[in-house]
C-alpha cells in the first residue's frame, strides 16, 4: 500500500496517470499458448499484481472417468498433457497396475522407459522453442520442430496416432514394437536430436541478448519453490535435486546411468539450461534402454486383465464370453486406494485412484504438475516488467490440458 | 529398511497425537492415516517440521464423496518428504451437513489452489482460507459437479454474466 501511495505521489508530480493500470491478458492470446488469463495491475511497465485464472479448458475429466471402465479412461489421459501424451498413458497404467498388484513384463517396462524419455524430449523441445519464439527468436523454433516431427513420425508408426496415442493397457501395451523401430529410434537419438541440441545451444546458451532477456527473470528460491509445490525442471532450476526417477525409482530406471541437472537461482535461464541438459540425459537413457531391450512378450499372461486372443473369440464359446464380459464390464480391479506418481517432463504427475472393486474407477484425481507453477506465477512475476511475463510463462511450461482437466 | 522407515511416519503420528489418529494402514505400500478433522492443521505442521519426517512438499489435496457412508466426504492429503524420500497420505472425514475443515494453505502456500479446487468440485469449505472461491468453474455455476448426486449429463450455461 505504501508503495502504491509513493508511486501515486511521483506520478502526480510528473503529471502522469496516477492510478495503476489494469490490463487483461488472455484467455485467448498468442503468448499464453493456451487458454489462460491474467489480470495484471501495472505501474508503467512494472507488474504490481498478477491474478492468474484458468479453467477455460475444463472438460470434466474426473467426472467422465467415474462413468467409464478402467480401459476407457486411457484415451482421456491422452488429452491431459497433450504435448507428451504417452507419459500420461503410462502414468495411469502404472497406477492401476499398482492397485491390481500386477508386475508388467521386462520388455514392456523398457519400451515404456523409451517412450517416456522420447516424450520428455518432445515436451522440452516444444517448451524451449515456443518460449524463445515469444522472445523473438524464430530460428530455434524451426531447429527444434524438425526433430520433434521425427519423434511424431516414430510415435505415429508405433501407435497409429500423433496425439491421441492411447498406447498402454492395464498390464501391458496395445501392440509390440514394429519391425526396425528400435533402429530408427537409435538413428534419431544419435543424429538429428543431438544436432538440434548443439545448434540451438550454440545460438542461445552464450547469446548475450538471450541471457540478458532471461537471467534474473522470474527467479525463485529453493524454499519458496518447495512451499509452492514446484516439481520437475522448475524445482531443479531452483537447486533442489528432486527427480522421482532417482528418488523413488520406478520401472527400470535404476538400471540406467544418468544425471539430474540442477540450477542455482531458479530463473528463466536456469529453467532453460535444466531442460536442455535433461534432453541430453534422456538421449543417454534411450541409448542404454535400446542396448538392454529384452525380448519376450509385452503383455502379462493373465486372462483377468488381457483381452482373449482373437482365435479364441471366434473359435470357442468361452473366448467369446470372456471377450463380451471384458468389453461390457471392463477389467475387474480390486477395491482399495492408491497414489502413484511418475516424473513427467513438467514434474510429478500423480494419479490418486479409489476403486470399489467394480469395472470402473470410483474416483480418479489427477495431480497435474503445472498447476503449482501456474499458482506460483504471481510470485515469479510481481515486481518485474510486463514483457518478462511472457518469458516466464513460456519457461514454466503451462499445458492447459492437464491444468484444467 | 524402507518398510521400517515407512511405518515410522504412522508410528510417530500415533504416539504424538494418540486418539486423533483414527485409523492407519499401509496397503500397497502407501502409508495412510485417517485423522480427526479438528486436528488437521496441527498434524500437518508436525509432519512438515518434525526433523525425522520433513514433509516439506505437499503434493495434492482432493475430496472423495462416499455418498452411502457417514460422515460422507473425505479430504485426502498427499505429502512427500524430499529429504527422507517417503510419502504419506492423510485423510479426514467431514459430514454432509457441515462439510468444513481447517485450511492448510498456511502450512504449505502451494495448497491454496488445491483447496479451492476441492471446494469447487465437492463444496468442502476450508476455514481460514485466504481466498476460497471457485477455480475451474465460473462463479455462476450452481452445485458441485464431482459429488455423486450431481448428474453427469447436467448442463449449465457456461458464459453467465452474473447479476
mmCIF file of N, CA, C and O in Angstrom, chain A residues 85-147:
data_model
loop_
_atom_site.group_PDB
_atom_site.id
_atom_site.type_symbol
_atom_site.label_atom_id
_atom_site.label_comp_id
_atom_site.label_asym_id
_atom_site.label_seq_id
_atom_site.Cartn_x
_atom_site.Cartn_y
_atom_site.Cartn_z
ATOM 1 N N UNK A 85 1.709 -37.108 -24.652
ATOM 2 C CA UNK A 85 0.567 -37.955 -24.255
ATOM 3 C C UNK A 85 0.967 -39.319 -23.688
ATOM 4 O O UNK A 85 0.290 -39.833 -22.792
ATOM 5 N N UNK A 86 2.054 -39.907 -24.196
ATOM 6 C CA UNK A 86 2.379 -41.266 -23.739
ATOM 7 C C UNK A 86 2.769 -41.294 -22.274
ATOM 8 O O UNK A 86 2.513 -42.273 -21.575
ATOM 9 N N UNK A 87 3.370 -40.213 -21.792
ATOM 10 C CA UNK A 87 3.758 -40.176 -20.379
ATOM 11 C C UNK A 87 2.515 -40.268 -19.493
ATOM 12 O O UNK A 87 2.549 -40.884 -18.423
ATOM 13 N N UNK A 88 1.398 -39.680 -19.948
ATOM 14 C CA UNK A 88 0.160 -39.779 -19.166
ATOM 15 C C UNK A 88 -0.414 -41.181 -19.235
ATOM 16 O O UNK A 88 -0.888 -41.718 -18.231
ATOM 17 N N UNK A 89 -0.410 -41.761 -20.434
ATOM 18 C CA UNK A 89 -0.892 -43.143 -20.599
ATOM 19 C C UNK A 89 -0.166 -44.057 -19.631
ATOM 20 O O UNK A 89 -0.766 -44.885 -18.946
ATOM 21 N N UNK A 90 1.154 -43.881 -19.586
ATOM 22 C CA UNK A 90 1.976 -44.774 -18.776
ATOM 23 C C UNK A 90 1.741 -44.507 -17.296
ATOM 24 O O UNK A 90 1.608 -45.445 -16.506
ATOM 25 N N UNK A 91 1.646 -43.241 -16.906
ATOM 26 C CA UNK A 91 1.386 -42.915 -15.507
ATOM 27 C C UNK A 91 0.086 -43.530 -15.028
ATOM 28 O O UNK A 91 0.026 -44.110 -13.937
ATOM 29 N N UNK A 92 -0.937 -43.446 -15.827
ATOM 30 C CA UNK A 92 -2.231 -44.007 -15.440
ATOM 31 C C UNK A 92 -2.159 -45.533 -15.360
ATOM 32 O O UNK A 92 -2.611 -46.134 -14.382
ATOM 33 N N UNK A 93 -1.576 -46.146 -16.381
ATOM 34 C CA UNK A 93 -1.492 -47.612 -16.386
ATOM 35 C C UNK A 93 -0.717 -48.104 -15.167
ATOM 36 O O UNK A 93 -1.108 -49.088 -14.523
ATOM 37 N N UNK A 94 0.349 -47.393 -14.811
ATOM 38 C CA UNK A 94 1.146 -47.827 -13.658
ATOM 39 C C UNK A 94 0.344 -47.747 -12.364
ATOM 40 O O UNK A 94 0.468 -48.601 -11.486
ATOM 41 N N UNK A 95 -0.474 -46.695 -12.234
ATOM 42 C CA UNK A 95 -1.275 -46.552 -11.015
ATOM 43 C C UNK A 95 -2.281 -47.701 -10.898
ATOM 44 O O UNK A 95 -2.434 -48.310 -9.831
ATOM 45 N N UNK A 96 -2.949 -48.028 -12.004
ATOM 46 C CA UNK A 96 -3.937 -49.112 -11.948
ATOM 47 C C UNK A 96 -3.234 -50.441 -11.698
ATOM 48 O O UNK A 96 -3.728 -51.294 -10.946
ATOM 49 N N UNK A 97 -2.075 -50.621 -12.316
ATOM 50 C CA UNK A 97 -1.329 -51.871 -12.102
ATOM 51 C C UNK A 97 -0.888 -52.012 -10.649
ATOM 52 O O UNK A 97 -0.910 -53.113 -10.094
ATOM 53 N N UNK A 98 -0.523 -50.891 -10.032
ATOM 54 C CA UNK A 98 -0.148 -50.949 -8.620
ATOM 55 C C UNK A 98 -1.350 -51.393 -7.783
ATOM 56 O O UNK A 98 -1.217 -52.199 -6.863
ATOM 57 N N UNK A 99 -2.508 -50.883 -8.145
ATOM 58 C CA UNK A 99 -3.728 -51.248 -7.423
ATOM 59 C C UNK A 99 -4.058 -52.727 -7.605
ATOM 60 O O UNK A 99 -4.544 -53.392 -6.693
ATOM 61 N N UNK A 100 -3.783 -53.269 -8.781
ATOM 62 C CA UNK A 100 -4.083 -54.675 -9.065
ATOM 63 C C UNK A 100 -2.956 -55.596 -8.613
ATOM 64 O O UNK A 100 -3.113 -56.816 -8.674
ATOM 65 N N UNK A 101 -1.815 -55.028 -8.241
ATOM 66 C CA UNK A 101 -0.675 -55.872 -7.912
ATOM 67 C C UNK A 101 -0.052 -56.554 -9.116
ATOM 68 O O UNK A 101 0.481 -57.653 -9.011
ATOM 69 N N UNK A 102 -0.113 -55.919 -10.262
ATOM 70 C CA UNK A 102 0.442 -56.512 -11.484
ATOM 71 C C UNK A 102 1.890 -56.092 -11.644
ATOM 72 O O UNK A 102 2.224 -54.910 -11.459
ATOM 73 N N UNK A 103 2.735 -57.030 -11.995
ATOM 74 C CA UNK A 103 4.107 -56.705 -12.372
ATOM 75 C C UNK A 103 4.196 -56.894 -13.882
ATOM 76 O O UNK A 103 4.083 -58.014 -14.371
ATOM 77 N N UNK A 104 4.382 -55.808 -14.624
ATOM 78 C CA UNK A 104 4.414 -55.944 -16.082
ATOM 79 C C UNK A 104 5.750 -56.529 -16.525
ATOM 80 O O UNK A 104 6.724 -56.527 -15.780
ATOM 81 N N UNK A 105 5.786 -57.009 -17.757
ATOM 82 C CA UNK A 105 6.971 -57.725 -18.234
ATOM 83 C C UNK A 105 8.140 -56.756 -18.428
ATOM 84 O O UNK A 105 7.952 -55.551 -18.581
ATOM 85 N N UNK A 106 9.333 -57.340 -18.429
ATOM 86 C CA UNK A 106 10.555 -56.540 -18.602
ATOM 87 C C UNK A 106 10.529 -55.745 -19.897
ATOM 88 O O UNK A 106 10.840 -54.555 -19.900
ATOM 89 N N UNK A 107 10.153 -56.426 -20.965
ATOM 90 C CA UNK A 107 10.171 -55.759 -22.268
ATOM 91 C C UNK A 107 9.235 -54.548 -22.251
ATOM 92 O O UNK A 107 9.573 -53.480 -22.757
ATOM 93 N N UNK A 108 8.073 -54.762 -21.641
ATOM 94 C CA UNK A 108 7.094 -53.674 -21.550
ATOM 95 C C UNK A 108 7.695 -52.496 -20.790
ATOM 96 O O UNK A 108 7.547 -51.339 -21.190
ATOM 97 N N UNK A 109 8.394 -52.785 -19.686
ATOM 98 C CA UNK A 109 8.961 -51.698 -18.893
ATOM 99 C C UNK A 109 10.015 -50.926 -19.678
ATOM 100 O O UNK A 109 10.077 -49.700 -19.605
ATOM 101 N N UNK A 110 10.838 -51.664 -20.440
ATOM 102 C CA UNK A 110 11.855 -50.980 -21.238
ATOM 103 C C UNK A 110 11.210 -50.103 -22.311
ATOM 104 O O UNK A 110 11.627 -48.971 -22.541
ATOM 105 N N UNK A 111 10.189 -50.664 -22.962
ATOM 106 C CA UNK A 111 9.522 -49.871 -24.006
ATOM 107 C C UNK A 111 8.915 -48.617 -23.387
ATOM 108 O O UNK A 111 9.020 -47.509 -23.926
ATOM 109 N N UNK A 112 8.315 -48.781 -22.199
ATOM 110 C CA UNK A 112 7.716 -47.619 -21.539
ATOM 111 C C UNK A 112 8.772 -46.569 -21.185
ATOM 112 O O UNK A 112 8.509 -45.371 -21.310
ATOM 113 N N UNK A 113 9.935 -47.024 -20.756
ATOM 114 C CA UNK A 113 11.000 -46.063 -20.448
ATOM 115 C C UNK A 113 11.389 -45.293 -21.703
ATOM 116 O O UNK A 113 11.492 -44.062 -21.696
ATOM 117 N N UNK A 114 11.581 -46.018 -22.800
ATOM 118 C CA UNK A 114 11.976 -45.350 -24.049
ATOM 119 C C UNK A 114 10.924 -44.312 -24.442
ATOM 120 O O UNK A 114 11.242 -43.176 -24.801
ATOM 121 N N UNK A 115 9.653 -44.696 -24.322
ATOM 122 C CA UNK A 115 8.582 -43.780 -24.718
ATOM 123 C C UNK A 115 8.508 -42.577 -23.787
ATOM 124 O O UNK A 115 8.298 -41.445 -24.234
ATOM 125 N N UNK A 116 8.687 -42.828 -22.484
ATOM 126 C CA UNK A 116 8.674 -41.708 -21.540
ATOM 127 C C UNK A 116 9.759 -40.706 -21.885
ATOM 128 O O UNK A 116 9.535 -39.496 -21.847
ATOM 129 N N UNK A 117 10.930 -41.218 -22.211
ATOM 130 C CA UNK A 117 12.047 -40.306 -22.486
ATOM 131 C C UNK A 117 11.857 -39.596 -23.819
ATOM 132 O O UNK A 117 12.178 -38.421 -23.943
ATOM 133 N N UNK A 118 11.327 -40.297 -24.821
ATOM 134 C CA UNK A 118 11.031 -39.622 -26.090
ATOM 135 C C UNK A 118 10.032 -38.495 -25.848
ATOM 136 O O UNK A 118 10.139 -37.403 -26.416
ATOM 137 N N UNK A 119 9.058 -38.770 -24.985
ATOM 138 C CA UNK A 119 8.061 -37.745 -24.689
ATOM 139 C C UNK A 119 8.652 -36.590 -23.914
ATOM 140 O O UNK A 119 8.240 -35.446 -24.085
ATOM 141 N N UNK A 120 9.598 -36.891 -23.034
ATOM 142 C CA UNK A 120 10.238 -35.810 -22.291
ATOM 143 C C UNK A 120 10.977 -34.888 -23.275
ATOM 144 O O UNK A 120 10.883 -33.666 -23.187
ATOM 145 N N UNK A 121 11.689 -35.504 -24.214
ATOM 146 C CA UNK A 121 12.404 -34.708 -25.210
ATOM 147 C C UNK A 121 11.420 -33.839 -25.994
ATOM 148 O O UNK A 121 11.599 -32.638 -26.157
ATOM 149 N N UNK A 122 10.328 -34.478 -26.426
ATOM 150 C CA UNK A 122 9.317 -33.773 -27.215
ATOM 151 C C UNK A 122 8.773 -32.570 -26.454
ATOM 152 O O UNK A 122 8.650 -31.463 -26.980
ATOM 153 N N UNK A 123 8.466 -32.815 -25.179
ATOM 154 C CA UNK A 123 7.886 -31.760 -24.347
ATOM 155 C C UNK A 123 8.850 -30.600 -24.177
ATOM 156 O O UNK A 123 8.475 -29.434 -24.328
ATOM 157 N N UNK A 124 10.108 -30.929 -23.899
ATOM 158 C CA UNK A 124 11.097 -29.862 -23.700
ATOM 159 C C UNK A 124 11.367 -29.107 -25.006
ATOM 160 O O UNK A 124 11.600 -27.899 -24.988
ATOM 161 N N UNK A 125 11.351 -29.829 -26.128
ATOM 162 C CA UNK A 125 11.555 -29.160 -27.419
ATOM 163 C C UNK A 125 10.479 -28.105 -27.626
ATOM 164 O O UNK A 125 10.763 -26.964 -28.010
ATOM 165 N N UNK A 126 9.237 -28.490 -27.341
ATOM 166 C CA UNK A 126 8.132 -27.540 -27.521
ATOM 167 C C UNK A 126 8.277 -26.382 -26.550
ATOM 168 O O UNK A 126 8.126 -25.215 -26.925
ATOM 169 N N UNK A 127 8.585 -26.718 -25.305
ATOM 170 C CA UNK A 127 8.663 -25.677 -24.286
ATOM 171 C C UNK A 127 9.713 -24.646 -24.636
ATOM 172 O O UNK A 127 9.443 -23.450 -24.660
ATOM 173 N N UNK A 128 10.926 -25.114 -24.936
ATOM 174 C CA UNK A 128 12.015 -24.168 -25.201
ATOM 175 C C UNK A 128 11.754 -23.394 -26.486
ATOM 176 O O UNK A 128 11.907 -22.176 -26.528
ATOM 177 N N UNK A 129 11.311 -24.119 -27.531
ATOM 178 C CA UNK A 129 11.174 -23.417 -28.807
ATOM 179 C C UNK A 129 10.076 -22.367 -28.744
ATOM 180 O O UNK A 129 10.254 -21.260 -29.246
ATOM 181 N N UNK A 130 8.953 -22.668 -28.086
ATOM 182 C CA UNK A 130 7.909 -21.646 -28.027
ATOM 183 C C UNK A 130 8.297 -20.536 -27.065
ATOM 184 O O UNK A 130 7.927 -19.381 -27.268
ATOM 185 N N UNK A 131 9.038 -20.893 -26.049
ATOM 186 C CA UNK A 131 9.486 -19.864 -25.105
ATOM 187 C C UNK A 131 10.378 -18.834 -25.803
ATOM 188 O O UNK A 131 10.158 -17.626 -25.686
ATOM 189 N N UNK A 132 11.356 -19.313 -26.556
ATOM 190 C CA UNK A 132 12.230 -18.348 -27.226
ATOM 191 C C UNK A 132 11.530 -17.702 -28.413
ATOM 192 O O UNK A 132 11.847 -16.578 -28.783
ATOM 193 N N UNK A 133 10.562 -18.397 -28.964
ATOM 194 C CA UNK A 133 9.763 -17.783 -30.037
ATOM 195 C C UNK A 133 9.061 -16.534 -29.509
ATOM 196 O O UNK A 133 9.024 -15.497 -30.161
ATOM 197 N N UNK A 134 8.510 -16.641 -28.285
ATOM 198 C CA UNK A 134 7.841 -15.483 -27.688
ATOM 199 C C UNK A 134 8.811 -14.343 -27.451
ATOM 200 O O UNK A 134 8.405 -13.184 -27.380
ATOM 201 N N UNK A 135 10.093 -14.682 -27.298
ATOM 202 C CA UNK A 135 11.083 -13.629 -27.100
ATOM 203 C C UNK A 135 11.650 -13.150 -28.436
ATOM 204 O O UNK A 135 12.589 -12.354 -28.459
ATOM 205 N N UNK A 136 11.126 -13.691 -29.513
ATOM 206 C CA UNK A 136 11.514 -13.179 -30.819
ATOM 207 C C UNK A 136 12.577 -13.977 -31.548
ATOM 208 O O UNK A 136 13.118 -13.522 -32.540
ATOM 209 N N UNK A 137 12.906 -15.175 -31.072
ATOM 210 C CA UNK A 137 13.936 -15.967 -31.746
ATOM 211 C C UNK A 137 13.280 -17.106 -32.517
ATOM 212 O O UNK A 137 13.043 -18.182 -31.982
ATOM 213 N N UNK A 138 12.963 -16.844 -33.758
ATOM 214 C CA UNK A 138 12.179 -17.812 -34.534
ATOM 215 C C UNK A 138 13.004 -18.986 -35.031
ATOM 216 O O UNK A 138 12.505 -20.095 -35.135
ATOM 217 N N UNK A 139 14.295 -18.769 -35.298
ATOM 218 C CA UNK A 139 15.113 -19.827 -35.893
ATOM 219 C C UNK A 139 15.122 -21.099 -35.051
ATOM 220 O O UNK A 139 14.989 -22.198 -35.563
ATOM 221 N N UNK A 140 15.269 -20.889 -33.715
ATOM 222 C CA UNK A 140 15.342 -22.045 -32.825
ATOM 223 C C UNK A 140 14.088 -22.897 -32.913
ATOM 224 O O UNK A 140 14.128 -24.102 -32.763
ATOM 225 N N UNK A 141 12.992 -22.195 -33.139
ATOM 226 C CA UNK A 141 11.711 -22.880 -33.261
ATOM 227 C C UNK A 141 11.770 -23.919 -34.374
ATOM 228 O O UNK A 141 11.434 -25.076 -34.189
ATOM 229 N N UNK A 142 12.297 -23.507 -35.527
ATOM 230 C CA UNK A 142 12.367 -24.463 -36.637
ATOM 231 C C UNK A 142 13.425 -25.522 -36.368
ATOM 232 O O UNK A 142 13.231 -26.697 -36.720
ATOM 233 N N UNK A 143 14.517 -25.164 -35.755
ATOM 234 C CA UNK A 143 15.565 -26.146 -35.458
ATOM 235 C C UNK A 143 15.041 -27.234 -34.525
ATOM 236 O O UNK A 143 15.503 -28.368 -34.577
ATOM 237 N N UNK A 144 14.129 -26.866 -33.652
ATOM 238 C CA UNK A 144 13.574 -27.859 -32.731
ATOM 239 C C UNK A 144 12.348 -28.559 -33.297
ATOM 240 O O UNK A 144 12.036 -29.678 -32.909
ATOM 241 N N UNK A 145 11.637 -27.901 -34.177
ATOM 242 C CA UNK A 145 10.427 -28.530 -34.712
ATOM 243 C C UNK A 145 10.762 -29.720 -35.598
ATOM 244 O O UNK A 145 9.993 -30.670 -35.682
ATOM 245 N N UNK A 146 11.910 -29.681 -36.246
ATOM 246 C CA UNK A 146 12.267 -30.785 -37.144
ATOM 247 C C UNK A 146 12.477 -32.096 -36.379
ATOM 248 O O UNK A 146 11.859 -33.105 -36.724
ATOM 249 N N UNK A 147 13.307 -32.123 -35.312
ATOM 250 C CA UNK A 147 13.425 -33.387 -34.570
ATOM 251 C C UNK A 147 12.121 -33.787 -33.887
ATOM 252 O O UNK A 147 11.832 -34.974 -33.734
#
